[in-house]
C-alpha cells in the first residue's frame, strides 16, 4: 500500500455541496509524478463503474446496488416490471425513494451525490494518505464532474421544448 502524504495533503477539499476545485485532468497532472505507474494507470482509466483497485471493489458493489435500485424504482414509478434480480438494501432504497420524490431533478441528483460522498467517506474510514484515500478522492471528483454536466438553463430549455411539443399534440387532438 503506497503512501502519498504530500499529494493528498496538497489536494483541495471536495464537498458534495461545493464546486469542482480542479478538473479531473488537473488531478491527473498532480498525480502523474507522485504515484506509482500502476496507480496512475488505474486513475487515468477510472470510471464510476471501475471495480479493480484500492477501494474500487467496495465502491463498485455499493454503486451497482444504487444503480439497480434507481432502475427498479424508476420502473415501478412508470408501472413497468423490473426483470433484474438484485440484493435490496433498505438504506439505499430509502435514499433513492426520497431523491425520486423530489420535484427538482437537480436536487435529486444532489441528494444522491451527498449519499455517495457519505458512503465513500465510510469506505475510506481511517485510512490516511494512502491509495484508499487517493482513489476515494478520484471517485468524488468524477462524481462532481458528472454533476457539473447538468446545466439548469439547458435542462429547463429542453423541458420547455418537450412540454410545448406535448401541448401541441394534445391541442391537435
mmCIF file with all atom_site columns, N, CA and C in Angstrom, residues 79-108:
data_model
loop_
_atom_site.group_PDB
_atom_site.id
_atom_site.type_symbol
_atom_site.label_atom_id
_atom_site.label_alt_id
_atom_site.label_comp_id
_atom_site.label_asym_id
_atom_site.label_entity_id
_atom_site.label_seq_id
_atom_site.pdbx_PDB_ins_code
_atom_site.Cartn_x
_atom_site.Cartn_y
_atom_site.Cartn_z
_atom_site.occupancy
_atom_site.B_iso_or_equiv
_atom_site.pdbx_formal_charge
_atom_site.auth_seq_id
_atom_site.auth_comp_id
_atom_site.auth_asym_id
_atom_site.auth_atom_id
_atom_site.pdbx_PDB_model_num
ATOM 1  N N  . UNK A 1 79  ? -44.793 2.043  -13.886 1.00 0.00 ? 79  UNK A N  1
ATOM 2  C CA . UNK A 1 79  ? -45.724 0.924  -13.992 1.00 0.00 ? 79  UNK A CA 1
ATOM 3  C C  . UNK A 1 79  ? -45.175 -0.235 -14.796 1.00 0.00 ? 79  UNK A C  1
ATOM 4  N N  . UNK A 1 80  ? -43.874 -0.311 -14.920 1.00 0.00 ? 80  UNK A N  1
ATOM 5  C CA . UNK A 1 80  ? -43.244 -1.388 -15.681 1.00 0.00 ? 80  UNK A CA 1
ATOM 6  C C  . UNK A 1 80  ? -42.611 -2.381 -14.716 1.00 0.00 ? 80  UNK A C  1
ATOM 7  N N  . UNK A 1 81  ? -42.394 -3.576 -15.221 1.00 0.00 ? 81  UNK A N  1
ATOM 8  C CA . UNK A 1 81  ? -41.726 -4.577 -14.387 1.00 0.00 ? 81  UNK A CA 1
ATOM 9  C C  . UNK A 1 81  ? -40.218 -4.392 -14.479 1.00 0.00 ? 81  UNK A C  1
ATOM 10 N N  . UNK A 1 82  ? -39.532 -4.872 -13.462 1.00 0.00 ? 82  UNK A N  1
ATOM 11 C CA . UNK A 1 82  ? -38.077 -4.795 -13.427 1.00 0.00 ? 82  UNK A CA 1
ATOM 12 C C  . UNK A 1 82  ? -37.562 -6.213 -13.371 1.00 0.00 ? 82  UNK A C  1
ATOM 13 N N  . UNK A 1 83  ? -36.898 -6.638 -14.428 1.00 0.00 ? 83  UNK A N  1
ATOM 14 C CA . UNK A 1 83  ? -36.560 -8.050 -14.576 1.00 0.00 ? 83  UNK A CA 1
ATOM 15 C C  . UNK A 1 83  ? -35.257 -8.470 -13.897 1.00 0.00 ? 83  UNK A C  1
ATOM 16 N N  . UNK A 1 84  ? -34.430 -7.544 -13.515 1.00 0.00 ? 84  UNK A N  1
ATOM 17 C CA . UNK A 1 84  ? -33.140 -7.892 -12.921 1.00 0.00 ? 84  UNK A CA 1
ATOM 18 C C  . UNK A 1 84  ? -33.274 -8.186 -11.427 1.00 0.00 ? 84  UNK A C  1
ATOM 19 N N  . UNK A 1 85  ? -32.693 -9.283 -11.002 1.00 0.00 ? 85  UNK A N  1
ATOM 20 C CA . UNK A 1 85  ? -32.668 -9.601 -9.570  1.00 0.00 ? 85  UNK A CA 1
ATOM 21 C C  . UNK A 1 85  ? -31.474 -8.894 -8.942  1.00 0.00 ? 85  UNK A C  1
ATOM 22 N N  . UNK A 1 86  ? -31.639 -8.414 -7.732  1.00 0.00 ? 86  UNK A N  1
ATOM 23 C CA . UNK A 1 86  ? -30.539 -7.745 -7.042  1.00 0.00 ? 86  UNK A CA 1
ATOM 24 C C  . UNK A 1 86  ? -30.771 -7.793 -5.552  1.00 0.00 ? 86  UNK A C  1
ATOM 25 N N  . UNK A 1 87  ? -29.683 -7.576 -4.802  1.00 0.00 ? 87  UNK A N  1
ATOM 26 C CA . UNK A 1 87  ? -29.766 -7.524 -3.349  1.00 0.00 ? 87  UNK A CA 1
ATOM 27 C C  . UNK A 1 87  ? -30.276 -6.157 -2.942  1.00 0.00 ? 87  UNK A C  1
ATOM 28 N N  . UNK A 1 88  ? -31.397 -6.126 -2.264  1.00 0.00 ? 88  UNK A N  1
ATOM 29 C CA . UNK A 1 88  ? -32.011 -4.864 -1.862  1.00 0.00 ? 88  UNK A CA 1
ATOM 30 C C  . UNK A 1 88  ? -31.411 -4.400 -0.541  1.00 0.00 ? 88  UNK A C  1
ATOM 31 N N  . UNK A 1 89  ? -31.071 -3.138 -0.491  1.00 0.00 ? 89  UNK A N  1
ATOM 32 C CA . UNK A 1 89  ? -30.553 -2.523 0.715   1.00 0.00 ? 89  UNK A CA 1
ATOM 33 C C  . UNK A 1 89  ? -31.560 -1.464 1.157   1.00 0.00 ? 89  UNK A C  1
ATOM 34 N N  . UNK A 1 90  ? -32.038 -1.559 2.392   1.00 0.00 ? 90  UNK A N  1
ATOM 35 C CA . UNK A 1 90  ? -33.079 -0.660 2.885   1.00 0.00 ? 90  UNK A CA 1
ATOM 36 C C  . UNK A 1 90  ? -32.678 0.808  2.860   1.00 0.00 ? 90  UNK A C  1
ATOM 37 N N  . UNK A 1 91  ? -31.447 1.110  3.238   1.00 0.00 ? 91  UNK A N  1
ATOM 38 C CA . UNK A 1 91  ? -31.000 2.499  3.262   1.00 0.00 ? 91  UNK A CA 1
ATOM 39 C C  . UNK A 1 91  ? -30.904 3.067  1.852   1.00 0.00 ? 91  UNK A C  1
ATOM 40 N N  . UNK A 1 92  ? -30.353 2.292  0.926   1.00 0.00 ? 92  UNK A N  1
ATOM 41 C CA . UNK A 1 92  ? -30.272 2.740  -0.461  1.00 0.00 ? 92  UNK A CA 1
ATOM 42 C C  . UNK A 1 92  ? -31.667 2.968  -1.012  1.00 0.00 ? 92  UNK A C  1
ATOM 43 N N  . UNK A 1 93  ? -32.593 2.047  -0.732  1.00 0.00 ? 93  UNK A N  1
ATOM 44 C CA . UNK A 1 93  ? -33.964 2.189  -1.217  1.00 0.00 ? 93  UNK A CA 1
ATOM 45 C C  . UNK A 1 93  ? -34.614 3.461  -0.666  1.00 0.00 ? 93  UNK A C  1
ATOM 46 N N  . UNK A 1 94  ? -34.351 3.757  0.589   1.00 0.00 ? 94  UNK A N  1
ATOM 47 C CA . UNK A 1 94  ? -34.921 4.952  1.208   1.00 0.00 ? 94  UNK A CA 1
ATOM 48 C C  . UNK A 1 94  ? -34.367 6.228  0.562   1.00 0.00 ? 94  UNK A C  1
ATOM 49 N N  . UNK A 1 95  ? -33.064 6.287  0.352   1.00 0.00 ? 95  UNK A N  1
ATOM 50 C CA . UNK A 1 95  ? -32.436 7.470  -0.245  1.00 0.00 ? 95  UNK A CA 1
ATOM 51 C C  . UNK A 1 95  ? -32.907 7.646  -1.686  1.00 0.00 ? 95  UNK A C  1
ATOM 52 N N  . UNK A 1 96  ? -32.957 6.565  -2.434  1.00 0.00 ? 96  UNK A N  1
ATOM 53 C CA . UNK A 1 96  ? -33.415 6.638  -3.825  1.00 0.00 ? 96  UNK A CA 1
ATOM 54 C C  . UNK A 1 96  ? -34.877 7.082  -3.877  1.00 0.00 ? 96  UNK A C  1
ATOM 55 N N  . UNK A 1 97  ? -35.692 6.549  -2.994  1.00 0.00 ? 97  UNK A N  1
ATOM 56 C CA . UNK A 1 97  ? -37.102 6.950  -2.948  1.00 0.00 ? 97  UNK A CA 1
ATOM 57 C C  . UNK A 1 97  ? -37.256 8.434  -2.676  1.00 0.00 ? 97  UNK A C  1
ATOM 58 N N  . UNK A 1 98  ? -36.485 8.949  -1.723  1.00 0.00 ? 98  UNK A N  1
ATOM 59 C CA . UNK A 1 98  ? -36.538 10.382 -1.406  1.00 0.00 ? 98  UNK A CA 1
ATOM 60 C C  . UNK A 1 98  ? -36.060 11.217 -2.585  1.00 0.00 ? 98  UNK A C  1
ATOM 61 N N  . UNK A 1 99  ? -35.014 10.771 -3.260  1.00 0.00 ? 99  UNK A N  1
ATOM 62 C CA . UNK A 1 99  ? -34.495 11.516 -4.412  1.00 0.00 ? 99  UNK A CA 1
ATOM 63 C C  . UNK A 1 99  ? -35.512 11.527 -5.552  1.00 0.00 ? 99  UNK A C  1
ATOM 64 N N  . UNK A 1 100 ? -36.127 10.391 -5.815  1.00 0.00 ? 100 UNK A N  1
ATOM 65 C CA . UNK A 1 100 ? -37.095 10.326 -6.907  1.00 0.00 ? 100 UNK A CA 1
ATOM 66 C C  . UNK A 1 100 ? -38.376 11.088 -6.583  1.00 0.00 ? 100 UNK A C  1
ATOM 67 N N  . UNK A 1 101 ? -38.645 11.292 -5.310  1.00 0.00 ? 101 UNK A N  1
ATOM 68 C CA . UNK A 1 101 ? -39.828 12.053 -4.914  1.00 0.00 ? 101 UNK A CA 1
ATOM 69 C C  . UNK A 1 101 ? -39.588 13.560 -5.030  1.00 0.00 ? 101 UNK A C  1
ATOM 70 N N  . UNK A 1 102 ? -38.346 13.948 -5.201  1.00 0.00 ? 102 UNK A N  1
ATOM 71 C CA . UNK A 1 102 ? -38.008 15.370 -5.308  1.00 0.00 ? 102 UNK A CA 1
ATOM 72 C C  . UNK A 1 102 ? -38.622 15.965 -6.570  1.00 0.00 ? 102 UNK A C  1
ATOM 73 N N  . UNK A 1 103 ? -39.133 17.173 -6.446  1.00 0.00 ? 103 UNK A N  1
ATOM 74 C CA . UNK A 1 103 ? -39.752 17.858 -7.590  1.00 0.00 ? 103 UNK A CA 1
ATOM 75 C C  . UNK A 1 103 ? -38.704 18.358 -8.576  1.00 0.00 ? 103 UNK A C  1
ATOM 76 N N  . UNK A 1 104 ? -37.502 18.621 -8.083  1.00 0.00 ? 104 UNK A N  1
ATOM 77 C CA . UNK A 1 104 ? -36.441 19.188 -8.905  1.00 0.00 ? 104 UNK A CA 1
ATOM 78 C C  . UNK A 1 104 ? -35.402 18.097 -9.193  1.00 0.00 ? 104 UNK A C  1
ATOM 79 N N  . UNK A 1 105 ? -35.202 17.732 -10.465 1.00 0.00 ? 105 UNK A N  1
ATOM 80 C CA . UNK A 1 105 ? -34.241 16.678 -10.793 1.00 0.00 ? 105 UNK A CA 1
ATOM 81 C C  . UNK A 1 105 ? -32.810 16.997 -10.342 1.00 0.00 ? 105 UNK A C  1
ATOM 82 N N  . UNK A 1 106 ? -32.431 18.265 -10.376 1.00 0.00 ? 106 UNK A N  1
ATOM 83 C CA . UNK A 1 106 ? -31.091 18.634 -9.933  1.00 0.00 ? 106 UNK A CA 1
ATOM 84 C C  . UNK A 1 106 ? -30.942 18.413 -8.428  1.00 0.00 ? 106 UNK A C  1
ATOM 85 N N  . UNK A 1 107 ? -31.989 18.712 -7.674  1.00 0.00 ? 107 UNK A N  1
ATOM 86 C CA . UNK A 1 107 ? -31.966 18.448 -6.234  1.00 0.00 ? 107 UNK A CA 1
ATOM 87 C C  . UNK A 1 107 ? -31.868 16.946 -5.960  1.00 0.00 ? 107 UNK A C  1
ATOM 88 N N  . UNK A 1 108 ? -32.560 16.152 -6.774  1.00 0.00 ? 108 UNK A N  1
ATOM 89 C CA . UNK A 1 108 ? -32.481 14.699 -6.627  1.00 0.00 ? 108 UNK A CA 1
ATOM 90 C C  . UNK A 1 108 ? -31.054 14.230 -6.849  1.00 0.00 ? 108 UNK A C  1
#
